[in-house]
Coordinates of C-alpha atoms in Angstrom, one line a residue:
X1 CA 112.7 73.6 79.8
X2 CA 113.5 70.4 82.0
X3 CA 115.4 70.9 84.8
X4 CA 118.4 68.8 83.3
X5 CA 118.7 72.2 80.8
X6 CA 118.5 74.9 83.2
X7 CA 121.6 75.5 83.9
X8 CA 122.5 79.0 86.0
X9 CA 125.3 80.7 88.4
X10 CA 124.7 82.1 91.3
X11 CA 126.2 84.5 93.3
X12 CA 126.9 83.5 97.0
X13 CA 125.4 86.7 98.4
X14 CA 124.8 85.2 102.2
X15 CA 128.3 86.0 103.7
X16 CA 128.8 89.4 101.8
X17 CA 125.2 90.3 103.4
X18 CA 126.5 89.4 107.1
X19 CA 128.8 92.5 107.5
X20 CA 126.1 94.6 107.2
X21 CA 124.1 93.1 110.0
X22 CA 125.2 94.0 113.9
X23 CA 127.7 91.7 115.6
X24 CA 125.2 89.6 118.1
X25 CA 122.6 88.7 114.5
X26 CA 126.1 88.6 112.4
X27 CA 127.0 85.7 114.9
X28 CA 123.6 84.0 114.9
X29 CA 123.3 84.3 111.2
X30 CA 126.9 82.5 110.9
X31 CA 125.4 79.7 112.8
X32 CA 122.8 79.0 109.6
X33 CA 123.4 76.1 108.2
X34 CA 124.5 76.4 104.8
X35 CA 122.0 74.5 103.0
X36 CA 119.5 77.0 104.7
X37 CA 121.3 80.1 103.8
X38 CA 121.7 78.9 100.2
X39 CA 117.9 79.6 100.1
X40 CA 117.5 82.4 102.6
X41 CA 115.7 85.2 100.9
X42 CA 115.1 87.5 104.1
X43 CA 116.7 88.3 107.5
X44 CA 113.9 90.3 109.3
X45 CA 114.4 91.6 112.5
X46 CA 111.3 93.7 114.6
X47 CA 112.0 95.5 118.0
X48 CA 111.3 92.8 120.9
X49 CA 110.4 90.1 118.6
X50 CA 112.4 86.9 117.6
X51 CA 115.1 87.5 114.7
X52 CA 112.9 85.5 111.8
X53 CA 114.4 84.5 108.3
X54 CA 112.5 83.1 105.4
X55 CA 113.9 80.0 103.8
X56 CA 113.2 76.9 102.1
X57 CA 109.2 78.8 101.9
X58 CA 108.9 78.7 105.3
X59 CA 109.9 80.9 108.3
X60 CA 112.6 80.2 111.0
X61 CA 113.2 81.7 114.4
X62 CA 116.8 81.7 115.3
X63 CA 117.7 80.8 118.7
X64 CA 120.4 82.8 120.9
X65 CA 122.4 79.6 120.2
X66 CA 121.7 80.2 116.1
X67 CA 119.5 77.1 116.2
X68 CA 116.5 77.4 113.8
X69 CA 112.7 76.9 115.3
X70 CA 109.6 76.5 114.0
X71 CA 108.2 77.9 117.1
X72 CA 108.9 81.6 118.7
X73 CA 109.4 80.5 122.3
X74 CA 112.9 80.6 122.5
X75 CA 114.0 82.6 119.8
X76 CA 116.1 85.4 119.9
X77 CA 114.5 89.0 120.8
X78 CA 115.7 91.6 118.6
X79 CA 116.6 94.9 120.7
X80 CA 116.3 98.6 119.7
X81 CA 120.0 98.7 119.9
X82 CA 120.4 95.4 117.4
X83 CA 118.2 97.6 115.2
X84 CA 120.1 100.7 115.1
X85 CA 123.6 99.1 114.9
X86 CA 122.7 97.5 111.6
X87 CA 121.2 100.4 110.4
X88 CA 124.9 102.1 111.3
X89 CA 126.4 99.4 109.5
X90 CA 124.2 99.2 106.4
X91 CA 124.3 103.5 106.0
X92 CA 128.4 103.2 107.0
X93 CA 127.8 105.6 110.1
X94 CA 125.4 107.8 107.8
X95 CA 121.7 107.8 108.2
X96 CA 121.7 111.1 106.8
X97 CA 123.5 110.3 103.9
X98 CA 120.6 108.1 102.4
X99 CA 117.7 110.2 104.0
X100 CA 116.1 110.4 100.7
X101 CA 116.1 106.3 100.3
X102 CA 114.9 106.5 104.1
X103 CA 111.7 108.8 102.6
X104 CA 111.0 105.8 100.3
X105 CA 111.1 103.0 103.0
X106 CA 114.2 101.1 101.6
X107 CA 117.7 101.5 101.5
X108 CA 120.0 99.4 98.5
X109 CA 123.6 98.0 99.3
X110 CA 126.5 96.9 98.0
X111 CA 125.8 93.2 96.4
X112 CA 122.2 94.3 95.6
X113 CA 120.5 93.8 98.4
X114 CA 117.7 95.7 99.9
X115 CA 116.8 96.9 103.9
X116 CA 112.8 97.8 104.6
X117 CA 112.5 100.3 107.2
X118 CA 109.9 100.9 109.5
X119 CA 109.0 103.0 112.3
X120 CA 107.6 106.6 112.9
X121 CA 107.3 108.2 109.1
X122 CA 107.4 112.0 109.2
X123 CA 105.4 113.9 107.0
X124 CA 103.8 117.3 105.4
X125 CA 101.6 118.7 102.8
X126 CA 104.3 117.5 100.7
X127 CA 104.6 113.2 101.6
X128 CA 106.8 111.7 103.3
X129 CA 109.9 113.6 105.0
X130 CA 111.5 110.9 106.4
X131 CA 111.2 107.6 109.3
X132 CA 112.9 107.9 112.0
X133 CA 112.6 105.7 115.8
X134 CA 112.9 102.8 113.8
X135 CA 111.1 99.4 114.8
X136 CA 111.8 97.2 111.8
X137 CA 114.1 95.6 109.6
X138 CA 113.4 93.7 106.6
X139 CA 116.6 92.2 104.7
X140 CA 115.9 90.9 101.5
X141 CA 118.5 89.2 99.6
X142 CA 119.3 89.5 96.0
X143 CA 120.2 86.3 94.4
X144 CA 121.3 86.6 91.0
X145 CA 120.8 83.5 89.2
X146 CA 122.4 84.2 85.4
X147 CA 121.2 81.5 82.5
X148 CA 117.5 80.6 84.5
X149 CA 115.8 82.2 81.4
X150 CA 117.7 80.4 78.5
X151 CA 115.0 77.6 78.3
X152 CA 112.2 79.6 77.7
X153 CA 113.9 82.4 75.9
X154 CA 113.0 80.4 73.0
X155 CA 109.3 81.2 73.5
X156 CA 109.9 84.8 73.3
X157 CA 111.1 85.5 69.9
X158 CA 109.2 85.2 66.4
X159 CA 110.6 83.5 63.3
X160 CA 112.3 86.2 62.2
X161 CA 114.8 86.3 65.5
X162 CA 112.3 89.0 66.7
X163 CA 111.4 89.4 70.6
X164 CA 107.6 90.0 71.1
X165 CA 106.1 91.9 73.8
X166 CA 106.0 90.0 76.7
X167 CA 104.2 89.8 80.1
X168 CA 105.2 88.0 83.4
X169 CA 102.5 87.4 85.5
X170 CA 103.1 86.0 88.9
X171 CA 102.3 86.3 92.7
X172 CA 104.7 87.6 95.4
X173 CA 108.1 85.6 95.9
X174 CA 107.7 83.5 93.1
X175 CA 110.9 84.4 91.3
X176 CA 109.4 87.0 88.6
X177 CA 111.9 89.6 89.0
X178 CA 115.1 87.2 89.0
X179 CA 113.5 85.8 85.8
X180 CA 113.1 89.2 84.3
X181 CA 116.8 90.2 85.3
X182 CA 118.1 87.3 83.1
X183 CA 115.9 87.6 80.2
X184 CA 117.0 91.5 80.2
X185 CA 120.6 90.1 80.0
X186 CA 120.0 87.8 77.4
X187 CA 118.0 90.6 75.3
X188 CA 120.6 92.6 75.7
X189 CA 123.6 90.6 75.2
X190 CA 122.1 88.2 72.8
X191 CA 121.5 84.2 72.3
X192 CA 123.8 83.4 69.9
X193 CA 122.4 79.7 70.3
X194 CA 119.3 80.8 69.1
X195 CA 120.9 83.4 66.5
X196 CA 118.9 86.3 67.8
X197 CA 121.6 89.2 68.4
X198 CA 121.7 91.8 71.6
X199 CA 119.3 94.5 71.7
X200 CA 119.8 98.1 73.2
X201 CA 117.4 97.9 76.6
X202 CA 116.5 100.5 78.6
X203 CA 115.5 99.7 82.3
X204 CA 113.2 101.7 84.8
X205 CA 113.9 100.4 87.8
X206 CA 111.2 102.1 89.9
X207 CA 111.7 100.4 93.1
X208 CA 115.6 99.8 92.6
X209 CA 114.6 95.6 92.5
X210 CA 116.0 95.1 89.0
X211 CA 119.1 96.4 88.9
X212 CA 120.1 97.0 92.2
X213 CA 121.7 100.0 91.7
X214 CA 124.1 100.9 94.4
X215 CA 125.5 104.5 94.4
X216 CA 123.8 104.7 90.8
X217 CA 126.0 101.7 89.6
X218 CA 123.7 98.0 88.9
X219 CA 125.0 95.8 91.6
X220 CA 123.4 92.9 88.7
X221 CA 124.3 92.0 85.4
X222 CA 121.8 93.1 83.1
X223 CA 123.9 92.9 79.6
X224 CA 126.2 95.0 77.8
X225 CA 123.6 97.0 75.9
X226 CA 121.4 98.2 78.6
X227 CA 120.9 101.8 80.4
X228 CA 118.9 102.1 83.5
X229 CA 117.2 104.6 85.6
X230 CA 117.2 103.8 89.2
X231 CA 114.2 105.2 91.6
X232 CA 112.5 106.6 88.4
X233 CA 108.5 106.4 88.4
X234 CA 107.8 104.0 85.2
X235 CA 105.8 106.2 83.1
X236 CA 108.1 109.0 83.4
X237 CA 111.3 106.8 83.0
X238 CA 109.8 104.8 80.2
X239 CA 109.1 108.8 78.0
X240 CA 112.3 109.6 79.2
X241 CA 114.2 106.7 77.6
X242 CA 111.9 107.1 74.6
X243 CA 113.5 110.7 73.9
X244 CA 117.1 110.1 75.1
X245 CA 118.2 107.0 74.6
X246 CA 116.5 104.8 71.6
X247 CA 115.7 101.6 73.0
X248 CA 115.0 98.7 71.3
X249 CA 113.0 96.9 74.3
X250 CA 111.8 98.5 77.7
X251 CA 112.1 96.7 80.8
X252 CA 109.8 97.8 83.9
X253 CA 108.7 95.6 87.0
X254 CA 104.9 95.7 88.7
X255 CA 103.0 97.5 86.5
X256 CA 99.4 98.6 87.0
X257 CA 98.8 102.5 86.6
X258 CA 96.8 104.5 84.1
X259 CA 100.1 106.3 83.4
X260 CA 101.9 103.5 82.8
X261 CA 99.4 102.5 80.1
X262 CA 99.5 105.8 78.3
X263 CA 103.8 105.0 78.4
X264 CA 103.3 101.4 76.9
X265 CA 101.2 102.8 74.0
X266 CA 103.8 105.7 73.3
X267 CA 106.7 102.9 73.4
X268 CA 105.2 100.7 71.2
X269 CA 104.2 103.5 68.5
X270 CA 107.8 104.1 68.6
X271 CA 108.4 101.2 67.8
X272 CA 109.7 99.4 70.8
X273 CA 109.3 96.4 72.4
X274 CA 108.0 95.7 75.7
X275 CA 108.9 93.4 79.0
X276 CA 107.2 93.7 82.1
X277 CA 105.4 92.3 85.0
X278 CA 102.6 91.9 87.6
X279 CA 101.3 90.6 90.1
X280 CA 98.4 87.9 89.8
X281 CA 97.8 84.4 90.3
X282 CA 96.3 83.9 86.4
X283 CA 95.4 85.0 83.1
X284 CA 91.3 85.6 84.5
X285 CA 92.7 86.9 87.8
X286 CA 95.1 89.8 85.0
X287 CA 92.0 90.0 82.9
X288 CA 89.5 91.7 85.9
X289 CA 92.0 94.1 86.5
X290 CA 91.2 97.3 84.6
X291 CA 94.6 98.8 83.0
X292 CA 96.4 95.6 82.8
X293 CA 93.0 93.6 81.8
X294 CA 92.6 96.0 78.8
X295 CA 96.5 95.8 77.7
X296 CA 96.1 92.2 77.5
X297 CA 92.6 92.1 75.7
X298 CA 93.7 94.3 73.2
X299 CA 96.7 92.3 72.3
X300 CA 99.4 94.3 73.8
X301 CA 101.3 91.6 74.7
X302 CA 102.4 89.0 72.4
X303 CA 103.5 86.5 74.9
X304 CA 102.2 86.1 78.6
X305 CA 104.3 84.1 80.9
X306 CA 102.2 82.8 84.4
X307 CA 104.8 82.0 87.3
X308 CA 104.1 79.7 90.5
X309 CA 105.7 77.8 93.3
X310 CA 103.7 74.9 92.7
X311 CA 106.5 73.0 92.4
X312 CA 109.5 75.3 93.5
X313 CA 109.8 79.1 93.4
X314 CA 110.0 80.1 89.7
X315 CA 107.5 77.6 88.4
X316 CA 106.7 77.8 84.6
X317 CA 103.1 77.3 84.8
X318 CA 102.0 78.7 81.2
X319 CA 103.2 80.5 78.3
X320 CA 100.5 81.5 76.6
X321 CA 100.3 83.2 73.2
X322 CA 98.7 86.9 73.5
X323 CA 96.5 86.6 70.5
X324 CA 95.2 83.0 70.8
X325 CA 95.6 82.2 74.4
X326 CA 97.2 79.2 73.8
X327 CA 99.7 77.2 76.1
X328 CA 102.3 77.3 74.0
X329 CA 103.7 74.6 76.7
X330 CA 102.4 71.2 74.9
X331 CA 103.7 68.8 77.5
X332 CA 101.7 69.3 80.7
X333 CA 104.8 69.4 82.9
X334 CA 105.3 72.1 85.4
X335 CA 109.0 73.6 85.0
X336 CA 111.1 75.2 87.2
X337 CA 113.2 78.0 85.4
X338 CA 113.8 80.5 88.3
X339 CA 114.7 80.6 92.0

């Protein structure tokens, strides 16, 4: 799990992003240097406020000569036209086309990446209708990163080439998701390294993070032997690939409902293996939550992996075994598997 035997591929999403953004932020964008934008991760843009990214865990304001600041005083004030111009280049010249991705706050394109929308939200007795006089852009971009998880794939499987039931705990931005796309990759297309062979997966992809599915087709590889369903609430997704489509392992991001609970327990009488993840800083901060607290204490998960960006986003903190608690990581060294 050193560094020296991580070895990954990475997409270079940064200029396939720019032609979705309107010409006067495509131009600033393009000014980026490049060892910036090869750690972007979000191009947000508020009405009358300076254009912001987030890199190297920190945030920038871009100048109106592309310069980045550390300081807002002279960065470039977004406009309500900048905002609706990129929303006509993200939607191709039609909003209404993706009004029911609008109704969930995000819209998915091409290469994976995902817009937040805000604004005025419309709504009735029945949610959400739809946002319209839009204020905000958020840009996130999807970097997929294939071969992060091969060092500690090892730590996943039994003696018998098994996978166990694993949990990725982790706080916001530190690389859970981009870990859990690879390991669903290698699950499904196998190690052969480690002579443990593909397994069929089934992904729900509630929040469209995972996959990336653009016009229902996963903008990232996620293996040969994997289904997903795209927008689909996890309990519901994980009973529907239960009936439909025999899994071998279930995939789900962020979980944390009473529902989902119910799911993991019908899964696993099934017979199927679990992956998932949450949001928490540790194993006591997991353990005071109520649903995911009780999965855990009762031995639901066989492995628990705790990310960080103690030293770098994607920091392998522990990997603890589910029935002993034990760091399975005997050397105390901090490793960096996932950007």
């Amino acid at each position: 799990m050193n560094s020296q035997n991580t070895n990954f591929i990475e997409k270079n999403t940064v200029l396939h992003l720019e032609k979705f953004l309107c010409p006067e932020v495509r131009e600033l964008v393009s000014k980026i240097p490049k060892d910036i934008k090869s750690t972007m991760e979000e191009i947000r843009l508020r009405i009358h406020q300076p254009l912001m990214i987030y890199a190297n865990n920190q945030d920038y304001f871009v100048s109106k000569e592309g310069e980045l600041l550390l300081e807002e005083k002279n960065g470039y004030r977004i406009s309500k036209r900048n905002i609706e111009n990129t929303l006509q280049f993200i939607t191709n010249y039609s909003i209404y086309a993706v009004e029911e991705e609008i109704k969930r706050g995000y819209i998915t394109v091409q290469g994976g990446h995902r817009v937040g929308i805000v604004g005025k939200v419309l709504h009735d007795s029945s949610g959400v209708k739809t946002i319209k006089e839009f204020t905000g852009l958020n840009i996130r971009i999807s970097r997929e990163k294939l071969g992060i998880s091969s060092s500690v794939f090892k730590y996943l499987i039994n003696d018998k080439k098994e996978f166990m039931n694993t949990l990725i705990i982790s706080p916001p931005q530190c690389g859970k998701t981009t870990l859990l796309r690879d390991l669903i990759k290698n699950l499904s297309d196998g190690v052969p390294n480690l002579r443990f062979k593909g397994l069929k997966v089934g992904v729900v992809d509630e929040r469209s993070e995972i996959g990336a599915c653009f016009q229902g087709i996963p903008q990232n590889n996620l293996g040969i032997r994997t289904d997903v369903l795209d927008a689909c609430p996890k309990a519901q997704g994980m009973m529907m690939l239960i009936r439909a489509m025999s899994p071998q392992v279930i995939a789900t991001d962020e979980i944390g409902r009473e529902e989902d609970s119910v799911a993991i327990q019908e899964a696993l009488l099934a017979g199927i293996k679990l992956i998932t993840t949450v949001h928490g800083n540790s194993l006591e901060d997991i353990m005071s939550k109520k649903v995911i607290g009780r999965l855990v204490k009762e031995g639901t998960f066989e492995r628990i992996m705790i990310l960080s960006n103690s030293k770098g986003v994607g920091t392998v903190e522990k990997i603890i075994d589910g029935h002993t608690f034990k760091d399975l990581l005997k050397l105390p060294i901090q490793n960096k598997v996932a950007d």
